[in-house]
Amino acid sequence: MIWLTWRQHRKQALFTLVALGVLAAIMVPTGLAMHTKYDSLGLAACRGALGTASLITQTEAAANCESLSHQFQQQFTGMVFVAVLFVILPVLVGVFFGAPLVAREVEQGTHRLVWTQGVSRLHWALVKFGLVGAITAVLAVGYALGVSWWFRPLVSASTGRLTYFSFDVQGIVPVVYTLFALALGVFAGTYGRKVLPAMGIALVGFAAVRVAVEVLARPRYLPSQTLTFAPTGKQTPNPASGDWVMSEGVRNAAGEMVLPDARIGPCPPGGCGDTGGAGPGAYNWMEYQPGDRFWTFQFIETGIFALLAAALLYFAIRRLRTIA
């Protein structure tokens, strides 16, 4: 059974290795260029000197570090479009590997031959899902490690690892996204029973779940924190903290938001002059998730998608009993 499954899917495995080789040919030279530039600008040292505190005192060294970060981002801004490809790669696994896994067998009627040769449906499913899942997991781990290495300078020079898009291609979540996409494709194949409908279900379902978790659930994994700081003086949010700023603005002395998505200062001790109608006593306000919660959020989201993947495989195996 294992040999039969391998023979059925060895072409897909070969094409996947070729695709990963093409990606590596893009990632290695561009990644080396970004790492080299990041080190030559001294960004690692200057951002390390800023520490991880949410607020720092605006100094010439901090301003210079921020200027270097902007310079790095401007030079490699085109790499963001390459990174979009890494975000959508997991769903391609679900669409082109998971969805046809059962749907093609049922559509072509080849499942009947196997199930009448002394191989139970459960045995068939465990071997088929297990082998394809194991190969997918190994490839996904390699992909996740490579993308994390490639993306690290861009993330370090920008807003940090917790923000949308950066979080999705770092750490361990790319692996579980891929396994979830595979499980969703398999389940869609038992539901649609034809390849094209199953591929459509897998694509739409993956996008819907990912958006729902990213927009609705992730900001609430842990209670957010708030930060207030006066526009006078030299206190400013630390760009090297990795904090995920979810909302910010200027509040008046009564605590009412008067300038959403804005910030005043740092201002000289004499005042800021025009504060956009905020009035005396106005202060900056920020709601954020601390950057040191990155791995906590990674493990929470990994658990969510791992449970979803396990549930989908369970229901896929149950649905196999209804296929004639």
CSV table of N, CA and C in Angstrom, one decimal, residues 149-245:
chain,number,residue,atom,x,y,z
A,149,TRP,N,14.7,32.7,7.6
A,149,TRP,CA,16.0,33.3,7.4
A,149,TRP,C,16.0,34.4,6.4
A,150,TRP,N,15.3,34.2,5.3
A,150,TRP,CA,15.3,35.2,4.2
A,150,TRP,C,14.6,36.4,4.6
A,151,PHE,N,13.5,36.3,5.4
A,151,PHE,CA,12.7,37.5,5.7
A,151,PHE,C,13.2,38.2,7.0
A,152,ARG,N,14.1,37.7,7.7
A,152,ARG,CA,14.6,38.3,9.0
A,152,ARG,C,15.1,39.7,8.9
A,153,PRO,N,15.9,40.0,7.9
A,153,PRO,CA,16.4,41.4,7.9
A,153,PRO,C,15.3,42.4,7.6
A,154,LEU,N,14.3,42.1,6.7
A,154,LEU,CA,13.2,42.9,6.4
A,154,LEU,C,12.3,43.2,7.6
A,155,VAL,N,12.1,42.1,8.4
A,155,VAL,CA,11.3,42.2,9.6
A,155,VAL,C,12.0,43.1,10.6
A,156,SER,N,13.3,42.8,10.8
A,156,SER,CA,14.0,43.5,11.9
A,156,SER,C,14.1,45.0,11.6
A,157,ALA,N,14.1,45.4,10.3
A,157,ALA,CA,14.3,46.8,9.9
A,157,ALA,C,13.0,47.5,9.9
A,158,SER,N,11.8,46.7,10.0
A,158,SER,CA,10.5,47.4,9.9
A,158,SER,C,9.8,47.3,11.2
A,159,THR,N,8.6,46.8,11.2
A,159,THR,CA,7.7,47.0,12.4
A,159,THR,C,7.7,45.8,13.3
A,160,GLY,N,8.5,44.8,13.0
A,160,GLY,CA,8.6,43.6,13.9
A,160,GLY,C,7.8,42.4,13.4
A,161,ARG,N,8.0,41.3,14.2
A,161,ARG,CA,7.5,40.0,13.8
A,161,ARG,C,6.0,39.8,14.1
A,162,LEU,N,5.4,40.6,14.9
A,162,LEU,CA,4.0,40.3,15.3
A,162,LEU,C,3.0,40.9,14.3
A,163,THR,N,3.4,41.8,13.5
A,163,THR,CA,2.4,42.5,12.6
A,163,THR,C,1.9,41.5,11.5
A,164,TYR,N,0.8,41.9,10.9
A,164,TYR,CA,0.2,41.1,9.8
A,164,TYR,C,1.3,40.9,8.7
A,165,PHE,N,1.2,39.8,8.1
A,165,PHE,CA,2.1,39.4,7.0
A,165,PHE,C,3.5,38.9,7.5
A,166,SER,N,4.1,39.7,8.4
A,166,SER,CA,5.4,39.3,8.9
A,166,SER,C,5.2,38.1,9.8
A,167,PHE,N,4.2,38.0,10.6
A,167,PHE,CA,3.9,36.9,11.5
A,167,PHE,C,3.7,35.6,10.7
A,168,ASP,N,3.0,35.8,9.6
A,168,ASP,CA,2.6,34.6,8.8
A,168,ASP,C,3.7,33.8,8.1
A,169,VAL,N,4.9,34.4,8.0
A,169,VAL,CA,6.0,33.7,7.3
A,169,VAL,C,7.1,33.5,8.2
A,170,GLN,N,7.0,33.7,9.5
A,170,GLN,CA,8.0,33.5,10.5
A,170,GLN,C,7.7,32.4,11.4
A,171,GLY,N,8.7,31.8,12.1
A,171,GLY,CA,8.5,30.9,13.1
A,171,GLY,C,7.9,29.5,12.6
A,172,ILE,N,7.0,29.0,13.4
A,172,ILE,CA,6.5,27.6,13.1
A,172,ILE,C,5.1,27.6,12.5
A,173,VAL,N,4.4,28.8,12.4
A,173,VAL,CA,3.1,28.8,11.8
A,173,VAL,C,3.0,28.4,10.3
A,174,PRO,N,4.1,28.7,9.5
A,174,PRO,CA,4.0,28.3,8.1
A,174,PRO,C,3.8,26.8,8.0
A,175,VAL,N,4.4,26.0,8.9
A,175,VAL,CA,4.3,24.5,8.8
A,175,VAL,C,2.9,24.1,9.1
A,176,VAL,N,2.3,24.6,10.2
A,176,VAL,CA,0.9,24.2,10.5
A,176,VAL,C,-0.1,24.8,9.5
A,177,TYR,N,0.1,25.9,8.9
A,177,TYR,CA,-0.7,26.4,7.8
A,177,TYR,C,-0.8,25.4,6.7
A,178,THR,N,0.4,24.9,6.4
A,178,THR,CA,0.5,24.0,5.2
A,178,THR,C,-0.2,22.7,5.5
A,179,LEU,N,0.0,22.1,6.7
A,179,LEU,CA,-0.7,20.9,7.1
A,179,LEU,C,-2.2,21.1,7.2
A,180,PHE,N,-2.7,22.3,7.7
A,180,PHE,CA,-4.1,22.6,7.7
A,180,PHE,C,-4.6,22.6,6.3
A,181,ALA,N,-3.9,23.3,5.4
A,181,ALA,CA,-4.4,23.4,4.0
A,181,ALA,C,-4.5,22.0,3.4
A,182,LEU,N,-3.5,21.1,3.7
A,182,LEU,CA,-3.6,19.7,3.2
A,182,LEU,C,-4.8,19.0,3.7
A,183,ALA,N,-5.1,19.1,5.0
A,183,ALA,CA,-6.2,18.5,5.6
A,183,ALA,C,-7.5,19.0,5.1
A,184,LEU,N,-7.6,20.3,4.9
A,184,LEU,CA,-8.8,20.9,4.3
A,184,LEU,C,-9.0,20.4,2.9
A,185,GLY,N,-8.0,20.3,2.1
A,185,GLY,CA,-8.1,19.8,0.8
A,185,GLY,C,-8.6,18.4,0.8
A,186,VAL,N,-8.1,17.5,1.7
A,186,VAL,CA,-8.5,16.1,1.8
A,186,VAL,C,-10.0,16.1,2.1
A,187,PHE,N,-10.4,16.9,3.1
A,187,PHE,CA,-11.8,16.9,3.5
A,187,PHE,C,-12.7,17.4,2.4
A,188,ALA,N,-12.2,18.4,1.7
A,188,ALA,CA,-13.0,18.9,0.5
A,188,ALA,C,-13.2,17.9,-0.5
A,189,GLY,N,-12.1,17.0,-0.7
A,189,GLY,CA,-12.2,15.9,-1.7
A,189,GLY,C,-13.3,14.9,-1.3
A,190,THR,N,-13.5,14.6,0.0
A,190,THR,CA,-14.5,13.7,0.4
A,190,THR,C,-15.9,14.3,0.3
A,191,TYR,N,-15.9,15.6,0.3
A,191,TYR,CA,-17.2,16.3,0.3
A,191,TYR,C,-17.6,16.5,-1.2
A,192,GLY,N,-16.7,17.1,-2.0
A,192,GLY,CA,-17.0,17.4,-3.3
A,192,GLY,C,-17.0,16.2,-4.3
A,193,ARG,N,-16.1,15.3,-4.0
A,193,ARG,CA,-15.9,14.0,-4.7
A,193,ARG,C,-15.6,14.2,-6.2
A,194,LYS,N,-15.3,15.5,-6.6
A,194,LYS,CA,-14.7,15.8,-7.9
A,194,LYS,C,-13.6,16.7,-7.7
A,195,VAL,N,-12.6,16.7,-8.5
A,195,VAL,CA,-11.4,17.4,-8.3
A,195,VAL,C,-11.6,18.9,-8.3
A,196,LEU,N,-12.2,19.5,-9.3
A,196,LEU,CA,-12.3,20.9,-9.4
A,196,LEU,C,-13.2,21.5,-8.3
A,197,PRO,N,-14.4,21.0,-8.0
A,197,PRO,CA,-15.1,21.5,-6.8
A,197,PRO,C,-14.3,21.4,-5.5
A,198,ALA,N,-13.6,20.3,-5.3
A,198,ALA,CA,-12.8,20.2,-4.1
A,198,ALA,C,-11.7,21.2,-4.0
A,199,MET,N,-11.1,21.5,-5.2
A,199,MET,CA,-10.0,22.5,-5.2
A,199,MET,C,-10.6,23.9,-4.8
A,200,GLY,N,-11.8,24.2,-5.4
A,200,GLY,CA,-12.5,25.5,-5.1
A,200,GLY,C,-12.8,25.6,-3.6
A,201,ILE,N,-13.3,24.5,-3.0
A,201,ILE,CA,-13.7,24.5,-1.6
A,201,ILE,C,-12.4,24.7,-0.7
A,202,ALA,N,-11.4,24.0,-1.1
A,202,ALA,CA,-10.1,24.2,-0.3
A,202,ALA,C,-9.6,25.6,-0.4
A,203,LEU,N,-9.6,26.2,-1.6
A,203,LEU,CA,-9.1,27.6,-1.7
A,203,LEU,C,-9.9,28.6,-0.9
A,204,VAL,N,-11.2,28.5,-1.1
A,204,VAL,CA,-12.1,29.5,-0.4
A,204,VAL,C,-12.1,29.2,1.1
A,205,GLY,N,-12.1,28.0,1.5
A,205,GLY,CA,-12.1,27.6,2.9
A,205,GLY,C,-10.9,28.1,3.6
A,206,PHE,N,-9.7,27.8,3.0
A,206,PHE,CA,-8.5,28.2,3.6
A,206,PHE,C,-8.4,29.8,3.8
A,207,ALA,N,-8.8,30.5,2.7
A,207,ALA,CA,-8.7,32.0,2.8
A,207,ALA,C,-9.7,32.5,3.9
A,208,ALA,N,-10.9,31.9,4.0
A,208,ALA,CA,-11.8,32.3,5.0
A,208,ALA,C,-11.3,32.1,6.4
A,209,VAL,N,-10.8,30.9,6.7
A,209,VAL,CA,-10.3,30.6,8.0
A,209,VAL,C,-9.1,31.4,8.4
A,210,ARG,N,-8.2,31.6,7.5
A,210,ARG,CA,-7.0,32.4,7.7
A,210,ARG,C,-7.3,33.8,8.1
A,211,VAL,N,-8.2,34.4,7.3
A,211,VAL,CA,-8.6,35.8,7.5
A,211,VAL,C,-9.3,35.9,8.9
A,212,ALA,N,-10.2,35.0,9.1
A,212,ALA,CA,-11.0,35.0,10.4
A,212,ALA,C,-10.0,35.0,11.6
A,213,VAL,N,-9.1,34.0,11.6
A,213,VAL,CA,-8.2,33.9,12.7
A,213,VAL,C,-7.3,35.1,12.8
A,214,GLU,N,-6.8,35.6,11.7
A,214,GLU,CA,-5.8,36.7,11.7
A,214,GLU,C,-6.5,38.0,12.2
A,215,VAL,N,-7.7,38.3,11.7
A,215,VAL,CA,-8.3,39.5,12.0
A,215,VAL,C,-9.1,39.5,13.3
A,216,LEU,N,-9.8,38.4,13.6
A,216,LEU,CA,-10.7,38.3,14.7
A,216,LEU,C,-10.0,37.7,16.0
A,217,ALA,N,-9.3,36.7,15.8
A,217,ALA,CA,-8.7,35.9,16.9
A,217,ALA,C,-7.4,36.4,17.4
A,218,ARG,N,-6.4,36.6,16.5
A,218,ARG,CA,-5.1,36.8,16.9
A,218,ARG,C,-4.9,38.1,17.7
A,219,PRO,N,-5.6,39.2,17.4
A,219,PRO,CA,-5.4,40.4,18.3
A,219,PRO,C,-5.9,40.1,19.7
A,220,ARG,N,-6.7,39.0,19.9
A,220,ARG,CA,-7.3,38.8,21.3
A,220,ARG,C,-6.7,37.6,22.0
A,221,TYR,N,-5.6,37.0,21.4
A,221,TYR,CA,-5.0,35.9,22.1
A,221,TYR,C,-4.6,36.2,23.6
A,222,LEU,N,-4.1,37.4,23.8
A,222,LEU,CA,-3.8,37.9,25.1
A,222,LEU,C,-4.4,39.4,25.2
A,223,PRO,N,-4.8,39.9,26.3
A,223,PRO,CA,-5.2,41.2,26.4
A,223,PRO,C,-4.2,42.2,26.0
A,224,SER,N,-4.6,43.2,25.2
A,224,SER,CA,-3.6,44.2,24.7
A,224,SER,C,-3.3,45.1,25.8
A,225,GLN,N,-2.2,45.8,25.6
A,225,GLN,CA,-1.7,46.8,26.6
A,225,GLN,C,-1.8,48.2,26.0
A,226,THR,N,-1.9,49.2,26.9
A,226,THR,CA,-2.0,50.6,26.4
A,226,THR,C,-0.8,51.4,26.9
A,227,LEU,N,-0.5,52.4,26.2
A,227,LEU,CA,0.7,53.2,26.5
A,227,LEU,C,0.3,54.7,26.3
A,228,THR,N,0.7,55.5,27.2
A,228,THR,CA,0.4,57.0,27.0
A,228,THR,C,1.7,57.7,27.3
A,229,PHE,N,1.9,58.8,26.5
A,229,PHE,CA,3.2,59.6,26.6
A,229,PHE,C,2.9,61.0,26.2
A,230,ALA,N,3.5,61.9,26.9
A,230,ALA,CA,3.2,63.3,26.6
A,230,ALA,C,3.9,63.7,25.3
A,231,PRO,N,3.3,64.7,24.5
A,231,PRO,CA,4.0,65.1,23.3
A,231,PRO,C,5.2,66.0,23.6
A,232,THR,N,5.3,66.6,24.8
A,232,THR,CA,6.4,67.4,25.2
A,232,THR,C,7.5,66.4,25.7
A,233,GLY,N,8.7,66.8,25.6
A,233,GLY,CA,9.8,66.0,26.0
A,233,GLY,C,10.3,65.1,24.8
A,234,LYS,N,11.0,64.1,25.1
A,234,LYS,CA,11.7,63.3,24.0
A,234,LYS,C,11.3,61.8,24.0
A,235,GLN,N,10.2,61.5,24.8
A,235,GLN,CA,9.7,60.1,24.8
A,235,GLN,C,9.0,59.7,23.5
A,236,THR,N,9.4,58.6,22.9
A,236,THR,CA,8.8,58.1,21.7
A,236,THR,C,8.8,56.6,21.7
A,237,PRO,N,7.8,56.0,21.0
A,237,PRO,CA,7.8,54.5,20.9
A,237,PRO,C,9.1,54.0,20.3
A,238,ASN,N,9.6,52.9,20.8
A,238,ASN,CA,10.8,52.3,20.3
A,238,ASN,C,10.6,51.4,19.1
A,239,PRO,N,11.2,51.8,17.9
A,239,PRO,CA,11.0,51.1,16.7
A,239,PRO,C,11.6,49.7,16.7
A,240,ALA,N,12.5,49.5,17.7
A,240,ALA,CA,13.2,48.1,17.8
A,240,ALA,C,12.5,47.2,18.8
A,241,SER,N,11.4,47.6,19.4
A,241,SER,CA,10.8,46.8,20.4
A,241,SER,C,10.0,45.6,19.8
A,242,GLY,N,9.6,45.7,18.5
A,242,GLY,CA,8.8,44.7,17.9
A,242,GLY,C,7.4,44.7,18.3
A,243,ASP,N,6.9,45.8,19.0
A,243,ASP,CA,5.5,45.8,19.4
A,243,ASP,C,4.6,45.9,18.2
A,244,TRP,N,3.5,45.3,18.4
A,244,TRP,CA,2.4,45.3,17.3
A,244,TRP,C,1.4,46.4,17.7
A,245,VAL,N,1.5,47.6,17.1
A,245,VAL,CA,0.7,48.7,17.3
A,245,VAL,C,-0.7,48.5,16.6
